[in-house]
PDB file of C-alpha atoms in Angstrom:
ATOM      1  CA  MET A  25      29.740 -22.827 -15.365  1.00 60.00           C
ATOM      2  CA  LEU A  26      33.282 -21.924 -14.352  1.00 70.00           C
ATOM      3  CA  LEU A  27      34.184 -18.420 -13.358  1.00 74.00           C
ATOM      4  CA  ASP A  28      37.169 -16.869 -15.098  1.00 75.00           C
ATOM      5  CA  ALA A  29      38.599 -13.954 -13.113  1.00 73.00           C
ATOM      6  CA  ARG A  30      40.941 -12.919 -15.918  1.00 79.00           C
ATOM      7  CA  ALA A  31      38.137 -12.805 -18.475  1.00 72.00           C
ATOM      8  CA  GLY A  32      35.964 -10.878 -16.019  1.00 67.00           C
ATOM      9  CA  HIS A  33      38.706  -8.332 -15.424  1.00 62.00           C
ATOM     10  CA  GLU A  34      39.262  -7.924 -19.166  1.00 73.00           C
ATOM     11  CA  ALA A  35      35.534  -7.420 -19.753  1.00 64.00           C
ATOM     12  CA  LYS A  36      35.460  -4.803 -16.989  1.00 64.00           C
ATOM     13  CA  GLU A  37      38.404  -2.949 -18.539  1.00 69.00           C
ATOM     14  CA  GLN A  38      36.786  -3.044 -21.995  1.00 67.00           C
ATOM     15  CA  GLY A  39      33.504  -1.716 -20.604  1.00 62.00           C
ATOM     16  CA  MET A  40      35.203   1.129 -18.764  1.00 63.00           C
ATOM     17  CA  GLN A  41      37.168   2.052 -21.878  1.00 65.00           C
ATOM     18  CA  LEU A  42      33.979   2.036 -23.950  1.00 62.00           C
ATOM     19  CA  ALA A  43      32.315   4.401 -21.464  1.00 59.00           C
ATOM     20  CA  LEU A  44      35.356   6.710 -21.626  1.00 61.00           C
ATOM     21  CA  ASP A  45      35.321   6.669 -25.427  1.00 60.00           C
ATOM     22  CA  PHE A  46      31.916   8.368 -25.327  1.00 57.00           C
ATOM     23  CA  CYS A  47      32.931  11.041 -22.810  1.00 68.00           C
ATOM     24  CA  GLY A  48      35.155  13.238 -24.976  1.00 76.00           C
ATOM     25  CA  ASP A  49      37.687  15.210 -22.961  1.00 90.00           C
ATOM     26  CA  TRP A  50      36.074  14.354 -19.606  1.00 88.00           C
ATOM     27  CA  ARG A  51      39.135  12.337 -18.554  1.00 90.00           C
ATOM     28  CA  ASP A  52      41.420  15.375 -18.840  1.00 94.00           C
ATOM     29  CA  ARG A  53      38.922  17.728 -17.218  1.00 95.00           C
ATOM     30  CA  VAL A  54      38.193  15.397 -14.300  1.00 96.00           C
ATOM     31  CA  VAL A  55      41.896  14.837 -13.556  1.00 97.00           C
ATOM     32  CA  LEU A  56      42.406  18.611 -13.367  1.00 98.00           C
ATOM     33  CA  ALA A  57      39.346  18.989 -11.147  1.00 98.00           C
ATOM     34  CA  PHE A  58      40.459  16.146  -8.873  1.00 98.00           C
ATOM     35  CA  THR A  59      43.959  17.593  -8.590  1.00 98.00           C
ATOM     36  CA  ALA A  60      42.551  20.898  -7.344  1.00 98.00           C
ATOM     37  CA  TRP A  61      40.026  19.191  -5.050  1.00 98.00           C
ATOM     38  CA  ALA A  62      42.700  16.887  -3.583  1.00 98.00           C
ATOM     39  CA  ALA A  63      45.005  19.840  -2.897  1.00 98.00           C
ATOM     40  CA  THR A  64      42.214  21.456  -0.864  1.00 98.00           C
ATOM     41  CA  GLN A  65      41.545  18.200   1.001  1.00 98.00           C
ATOM     42  CA  LYS A  66      45.241  17.801   1.838  1.00 98.00           C
ATOM     43  CA  ALA A  67      45.465  21.450   2.936  1.00 98.00           C
ATOM     44  CA  MET A  68      42.693  20.660   5.429  1.00 98.00           C
ATOM     45  CA  GLY A  69      44.853  17.809   6.775  1.00 98.00           C
ATOM     46  CA  LEU A  70      42.926  14.954   5.163  1.00 98.00           C
ATOM     47  CA  LYS A  71      44.932  11.974   3.973  1.00 98.00           C
ATOM     48  CA  THR A  72      42.208   9.794   2.443  1.00 98.00           C
ATOM     49  CA  CYS A  73      39.079  10.165   0.353  1.00 98.00           C
ATOM     50  CA  THR A  74      36.436   8.245  -1.541  1.00 97.00           C
ATOM     51  CA  ILE A  75      35.484   8.786  -5.153  1.00 96.00           C
ATOM     52  CA  GLU A  76      31.965   9.374  -3.840  1.00 95.00           C
ATOM     53  CA  GLN A  77      33.181  12.449  -1.919  1.00 96.00           C
ATOM     54  CA  PHE A  78      34.789  13.893  -5.020  1.00 97.00           C
ATOM     55  CA  ARG A  79      31.721  13.141  -7.168  1.00 95.00           C
ATOM     56  CA  ALA A  80      29.534  15.060  -4.731  1.00 94.00           C
ATOM     57  CA  ALA A  81      31.865  18.069  -4.811  1.00 97.00           C
ATOM     58  CA  THR A  82      32.645  18.401  -8.519  1.00 97.00           C
ATOM     59  CA  SER A  83      30.715  19.962 -11.360  1.00 96.00           C
ATOM     60  CA  VAL A  84      32.783  18.043 -13.923  1.00 96.00           C
ATOM     61  CA  GLN A  85      30.345  15.361 -15.003  1.00 93.00           C
ATOM     62  CA  PRO A  86      30.781  12.776 -17.779  1.00 92.00           C
ATOM     63  CA  ASP A  87      28.241  12.337 -20.577  1.00 87.00           C
ATOM     64  CA  SER A  88      27.615   8.827 -19.235  1.00 83.00           C
ATOM     65  CA  HIS A  89      27.522   7.992 -15.524  1.00 84.00           C
ATOM     66  CA  LYS A  90      29.240   4.725 -16.448  1.00 82.00           C
ATOM     67  CA  ALA A  91      32.531   6.592 -16.902  1.00 86.00           C
ATOM     68  CA  TRP A  92      32.820   7.109 -13.136  1.00 90.00           C
ATOM     69  CA  GLY A  93      33.855   3.469 -12.728  1.00 87.00           C
ATOM     70  CA  SER A  94      37.107   4.169 -14.542  1.00 89.00           C
ATOM     71  CA  LEU A  95      38.086   7.149 -12.389  1.00 94.00           C
ATOM     72  CA  PRO A  96      40.053   5.276  -9.694  1.00 94.00           C
ATOM     73  CA  SER A  97      42.254   3.649 -12.358  1.00 91.00           C
ATOM     74  CA  ILE A  98      42.768   6.984 -14.106  1.00 93.00           C
ATOM     75  CA  LEU A  99      43.735   8.721 -10.854  1.00 97.00           C
ATOM     76  CA  CYS A 100      46.034   5.869  -9.777  1.00 96.00           C
ATOM     77  CA  ARG A 101      47.852   5.970 -13.120  1.00 93.00           C
ATOM     78  CA  ALA A 102      48.166   9.759 -12.745  1.00 96.00           C
ATOM     79  CA  GLY A 103      49.801   9.270  -9.328  1.00 98.00           C
ATOM     80  CA  LEU A 104      47.066  11.154  -7.474  1.00 98.00           C
ATOM     81  CA  ILE A 105      45.666   8.327  -5.330  1.00 98.00           C
ATOM     82  CA  ALA A 106      46.533   4.822  -4.131  1.00 98.00           C
ATOM     83  CA  PRO A 107      44.432   2.228  -2.316  1.00 98.00           C
ATOM     84  CA  ASP A 108      44.358   2.720   1.462  1.00 98.00           C
ATOM     85  CA  LEU A 109      45.332  -0.755   2.669  1.00 97.00           C
ATOM     86  CA  ASP A 110      44.606  -2.436   5.986  1.00 97.00           C
ATOM     87  CA  ALA A 111      47.057  -4.674   7.906  1.00 97.00           C
ATOM     88  CA  ASP A 112      46.131  -7.650   5.682  1.00 97.00           C
ATOM     89  CA  GLY A 113      46.879  -5.727   2.481  1.00 97.00           C
ATOM     90  CA  GLU A 114      43.192  -5.344   1.567  1.00 97.00           C
ATOM     91  CA  GLN A 115      41.762  -2.007   0.489  1.00 97.00           C
ATOM     92  CA  ARG A 116      39.825  -0.300   3.249  1.00 97.00           C
ATOM     93  CA  THR A 117      36.173   0.427   2.553  1.00 97.00           C
ATOM     94  CA  ARG A 118      33.409   2.401   4.181  1.00 95.00           C
ATOM     95  CA  ARG A 119      29.692   2.674   3.719  1.00 95.00           C
ATOM     96  CA  ALA A 120      28.665   5.096   1.000  1.00 93.00           C
ATOM     97  CA  ALA A 121      26.870   8.218   2.195  1.00 91.00           C
ATOM     98  CA  ALA A 122      24.633   8.929  -0.810  1.00 86.00           C
ATOM     99  CA  PRO A 123      21.087   7.606  -0.254  1.00 87.00           C
ATOM    100  CA  LYS A 124      20.878   6.183  -3.789  1.00 84.00           C
ATOM    101  CA  THR A 125      23.769   3.829  -3.038  1.00 81.00           C
ATOM    102  CA  HIS A 126      21.862   2.074  -0.233  1.00 83.00           C
ATOM    103  CA  ALA A 127      24.993   2.186   1.980  1.00 85.00           C
ATOM    104  CA  ARG A 128      27.029  -0.127  -0.237  1.00 91.00           C
ATOM    105  CA  ARG A 129      30.765  -0.301   0.449  1.00 94.00           C
ATOM    106  CA  VAL A 130      33.105   2.101  -1.367  1.00 95.00           C
ATOM    107  CA  GLY A 131      36.889   2.049  -1.524  1.00 96.00           C
ATOM    108  CA  VAL A 132      39.011   4.407   0.536  1.00 98.00           C
ATOM    109  CA  TRP A 133      41.941   5.994  -1.307  1.00 98.00           C
ATOM    110  CA  ARG A 134      45.121   7.642  -0.012  1.00 98.00           C
ATOM    111  CA  LEU A 135      45.713  11.112  -1.404  1.00 98.00           C
ATOM    112  CA  LEU A 136      49.233  11.292  -2.834  1.00 98.00           C
TER     113      LEU A 136
END
């Protein structure tokens, strides 16, 4: 079986869109909530964040937890975040803090 990165990416995009389709106006509400949260973070002198940090702080929850996977793309398109890249051009990661995540790696994002 051959792996097809393009087909995998397309399937991921379709799945994220499907999750968003069932979340009503969550996209608009979460962008507003993130904008306010990010302003507070930047006022405290922070330059980066993880989506996990925002999720823990916000009360704006989607109808399906699957919609969270689309949030980085939404926020990037809105000009609110960008990947925090290392010297090799790879996105920095850190271990997740939430116990349910079993310390998996999460992306670090620059606050714009």
